[in-house]
């Protein structure tokens, strides 16, 4: 059974991504205040020994003020953050990363093990820089972006809000991906990708438009 601490960080979301977030929190020296999820069938189950205590609103019953949203899907993570305007969002950086000291990383963003963040990088809020991703110098990564594992961004790339880059995506230096677009695993971005599309392949090409979500 996990330790419940007044100072702990609430983990919102109890799916597969939550275990990775809990592991990263612990490695970074935080304690886990509890795990919360809307799915009632998960209540009472455990993730890495931490019980799923109830719906996200219940975190207040445990005196928790700091939280991180452990949901990999960008739209769902966005919606969850809007539900809690008063919470303090915890930024978490795994100790086994290289993050240049002048890189700026926003609230609620998590940087996973073995990632590398180069100088003069700006990363927004509630982003996920997943396992062994590389973010090159002068890149901008806006809010609610998910950069999947082993993705490599060359220098001066720009990733707009809500983009999902699948596993192993490569971005040629200076390229840009528009808001809420998805780039499939293994894609190579050699020229700018517009907003709200699925792009796949090497070189990445637009496959289809994505339905606009009510944000
Ligand atoms: C792109 C992706 C999200 C699928 O999206 P989708 O909307 O369900 O798309 P579909 O599966 O219907 O595929 C659409 C087309 O793109 C192709 N496609 C899908 N993913 C592709 C990829 N990674 N590379 C090349 N082509 C791909 C499909 O073959 C299909 O082609 P077709 O229309 O010629 O048959 C998924 O394939 C993917 O790459 N996910 C990344 C997962 C990941 O990295 N997760 C990390 C978790 S940390």
XYZ file of C-alpha atoms and ligand atoms in Angstrom:
263
model
C 0.000 0.000 0.000
C 1.360 3.380 -0.968
C 2.195 6.131 1.425
C -0.449 8.833 1.643
C 1.054 12.171 2.415
C -0.415 15.649 2.809
C 2.563 16.911 0.811
C 2.215 14.290 -1.895
C 1.336 14.859 -5.517
C -2.082 13.670 -6.686
C -1.945 11.576 -9.837
C -5.058 12.111 -11.968
C -5.605 9.191 -14.319
C -5.120 5.497 -13.595
C -4.404 3.999 -17.025
C -1.139 2.626 -18.368
C 0.511 6.050 -18.514
C -0.120 6.553 -14.775
C 2.352 3.837 -13.781
C 5.078 5.581 -15.750
C 4.180 8.926 -14.168
C 4.234 7.406 -10.657
C 7.612 5.803 -11.329
C 8.954 9.156 -12.570
C 7.548 11.065 -9.571
C 9.208 8.640 -7.150
C 12.523 8.688 -9.004
C 12.415 12.503 -8.899
C 11.961 12.431 -5.125
C 8.257 13.273 -4.819
C 5.750 11.308 -2.822
C 2.482 10.162 -4.334
C -0.536 11.550 -2.477
C -2.988 9.242 -4.206
C -4.291 8.163 -7.579
C -7.674 9.343 -8.883
C -9.742 8.411 -11.931
C -13.266 8.982 -13.261
C -13.612 5.269 -14.046
C -15.319 3.779 -10.988
C -14.255 0.251 -11.953
C -10.678 1.322 -11.193
C -11.480 2.578 -7.698
C -9.903 0.318 -5.081
C -7.422 -1.171 -7.567
C -3.699 -0.425 -7.233
C -1.027 0.943 -9.528
C 2.510 0.158 -8.354
C 1.063 -0.293 -4.867
C -0.887 2.992 -4.848
C -4.632 2.666 -4.459
C -6.998 4.429 -6.833
C -8.863 6.400 -4.181
C -11.832 7.819 -6.109
C -12.789 10.368 -8.760
C -10.435 13.318 -9.355
C -12.565 15.688 -7.236
C -11.864 13.426 -4.213
C -8.251 14.582 -4.094
C -9.486 17.547 -2.037
C -10.759 15.127 0.635
C -7.149 14.019 1.082
C -5.889 17.587 1.505
C -3.926 17.443 -1.751
C -3.149 20.712 -3.536
C -0.513 19.591 -6.024
C -1.333 17.330 -8.931
C -0.245 16.046 -12.304
C -2.545 14.705 -15.002
C -1.302 11.240 -15.957
C -3.305 10.884 -19.166
C -1.409 10.404 -22.415
C -4.215 11.539 -24.722
C -3.827 15.276 -25.269
C -7.519 16.154 -25.559
C -8.461 14.202 -22.428
C -5.563 15.726 -20.505
C -6.639 19.208 -21.657
C -10.237 18.632 -20.512
C -9.080 17.352 -17.127
C -6.876 20.401 -16.519
C -9.841 22.722 -17.252
C -11.807 21.002 -14.468
C -9.301 22.082 -11.805
C -8.489 25.793 -12.178
C -7.298 26.046 -8.556
C -4.761 23.222 -8.384
C -1.018 23.691 -8.350
C 0.336 21.609 -11.241
C 3.546 19.742 -10.530
C 6.368 19.772 -13.088
C 8.347 16.512 -12.941
C 11.765 15.856 -14.445
C 13.343 12.407 -14.128
C 16.833 12.685 -12.588
C 18.331 10.612 -15.405
C 17.757 13.261 -18.088
C 19.839 16.066 -19.440
C 17.876 19.289 -19.278
C 19.908 22.381 -20.077
C 19.668 24.850 -17.197
C 18.218 27.613 -19.349
C 15.436 25.458 -20.794
C 12.015 26.593 -19.553
C 9.513 23.910 -18.690
C 5.900 24.695 -17.816
C 3.583 23.609 -15.014
C 2.317 20.051 -15.072
C 4.835 18.951 -17.714
C 6.707 15.659 -17.269
C 10.117 14.803 -18.739
C 10.712 11.056 -18.757
C 13.870 9.017 -18.247
C 16.813 9.460 -20.643
C 15.362 12.490 -22.406
C 17.646 15.300 -23.545
C 16.544 18.938 -23.670
C 19.041 21.269 -25.347
C 19.747 24.985 -24.633
C 17.176 27.747 -25.202
C 14.219 25.356 -25.383
C 10.733 26.492 -24.336
C 8.276 23.813 -23.265
C 4.762 24.784 -22.223
C 2.372 23.417 -19.616
C 1.001 19.859 -19.352
C 3.323 18.510 -22.026
C 4.779 14.992 -22.024
C 8.367 14.507 -23.147
C 8.438 10.737 -23.158
C 11.223 8.195 -22.744
C 14.514 9.030 -24.460
C 13.142 11.880 -26.550
C 15.541 14.570 -27.750
C 14.424 18.214 -28.014
C 16.995 20.203 -29.970
C 18.265 23.717 -29.296
C 15.808 26.621 -29.628
C 12.783 24.343 -30.050
C 9.376 25.546 -28.878
C 6.929 22.946 -27.597
C 3.552 24.446 -26.711
C 1.021 23.342 -24.071
C -0.595 19.862 -24.103
C 1.899 18.385 -26.576
C 2.884 14.704 -26.248
C 6.279 13.818 -27.677
C 6.421 10.003 -27.632
C 9.513 7.966 -26.823
C 12.662 8.123 -28.969
C 11.365 11.048 -30.981
C 14.110 13.422 -32.108
C 13.474 17.114 -32.745
C 16.228 18.934 -34.572
C 17.078 22.493 -33.595
C 14.578 25.338 -33.974
C 11.507 23.164 -34.450
C 8.107 24.496 -33.403
C 5.317 22.253 -32.109
C 1.980 23.936 -31.577
C -0.594 23.184 -28.854
C -1.958 19.671 -28.493
C 0.242 17.939 -31.081
C 0.959 14.215 -30.681
C 4.227 12.975 -32.172
C 4.268 9.141 -32.214
C 7.200 6.929 -31.280
C 10.427 7.629 -33.113
C 9.286 10.649 -35.098
C 12.125 12.720 -36.549
C 11.724 16.462 -37.147
C 14.171 18.070 -39.525
C 15.573 21.289 -37.994
C 13.342 24.335 -38.353
C 10.132 22.475 -39.190
C 6.761 23.126 -37.573
C 3.689 21.041 -36.705
C 0.295 22.808 -36.402
C -2.035 22.614 -33.419
C -3.696 19.285 -32.501
C -2.117 17.388 -35.384
C -0.882 13.797 -35.034
C 2.250 12.415 -36.628
C 2.260 8.601 -36.797
C 5.041 6.530 -35.281
C 8.247 6.543 -37.296
C 7.303 9.557 -39.395
C 9.937 11.989 -40.660
C 8.857 15.625 -40.810
C 10.768 17.326 -43.573
C 8.397 20.254 -44.162
C 5.718 22.021 -42.119
C 2.626 20.018 -41.153
C -0.650 22.002 -40.938
C -3.020 22.018 -37.945
C -5.545 19.298 -37.160
C -4.289 16.618 -39.559
C -2.844 13.106 -39.379
C 0.523 12.926 -41.126
C 2.446 9.656 -41.561
C 5.441 8.190 -43.302
C 8.930 9.070 -44.470
C 8.758 11.834 -45.509
C 5.580 12.541 -43.531
C 2.561 13.326 -45.681
C -0.919 14.410 -44.680
C -3.215 11.378 -44.653
C -6.431 13.009 -43.459
C -7.956 15.949 -41.617
C -8.904 15.365 -38.012
C -12.285 16.426 -36.656
C -12.135 19.653 -34.730
C -12.729 19.063 -31.048
C -14.837 21.372 -28.870
C -12.060 22.871 -26.779
C -1.266 7.236 -36.698
C -1.956 6.379 -35.661
C -2.267 7.235 -34.447
C -3.232 5.773 -36.217
O -4.186 6.766 -36.473
P -5.600 6.405 -37.091
O -6.360 7.658 -37.258
O -6.215 5.304 -36.296
O -5.199 5.937 -38.512
P -5.396 4.537 -39.234
O -4.869 3.423 -38.388
O -6.808 4.503 -39.697
O -4.429 4.710 -40.472
C -4.644 5.652 -41.489
C -3.647 5.344 -42.570
O -2.330 5.719 -42.124
C -1.466 4.581 -42.142
N -0.621 4.651 -40.943
C -1.038 4.659 -39.666
N 0.001 4.815 -38.849
C 1.092 4.882 -39.627
C 2.454 5.044 -39.346
N 2.880 5.163 -38.089
N 3.321 5.108 -40.384
C 2.875 4.989 -41.666
N 1.576 4.837 -41.991
C 0.705 4.781 -40.983
C -2.381 3.381 -42.139
O -1.742 2.263 -42.691
C -3.531 3.873 -42.955
O -3.168 3.848 -44.296
P -4.236 3.494 -45.462
O -5.310 4.542 -45.356
O -3.426 3.619 -46.716
O -4.710 2.120 -45.168
C -1.091 5.187 -35.271
O -0.892 4.319 -36.368
C 0.265 5.577 -34.726
O 1.273 5.687 -35.412
N 0.267 5.792 -33.407
C 1.439 6.143 -32.656
C 1.396 5.375 -31.361
C 2.531 5.770 -30.474
O 3.601 6.112 -30.900
N 2.265 5.735 -29.197
C 3.216 6.141 -28.222
C 2.613 6.032 -26.867
S 3.701 6.692 -25.669
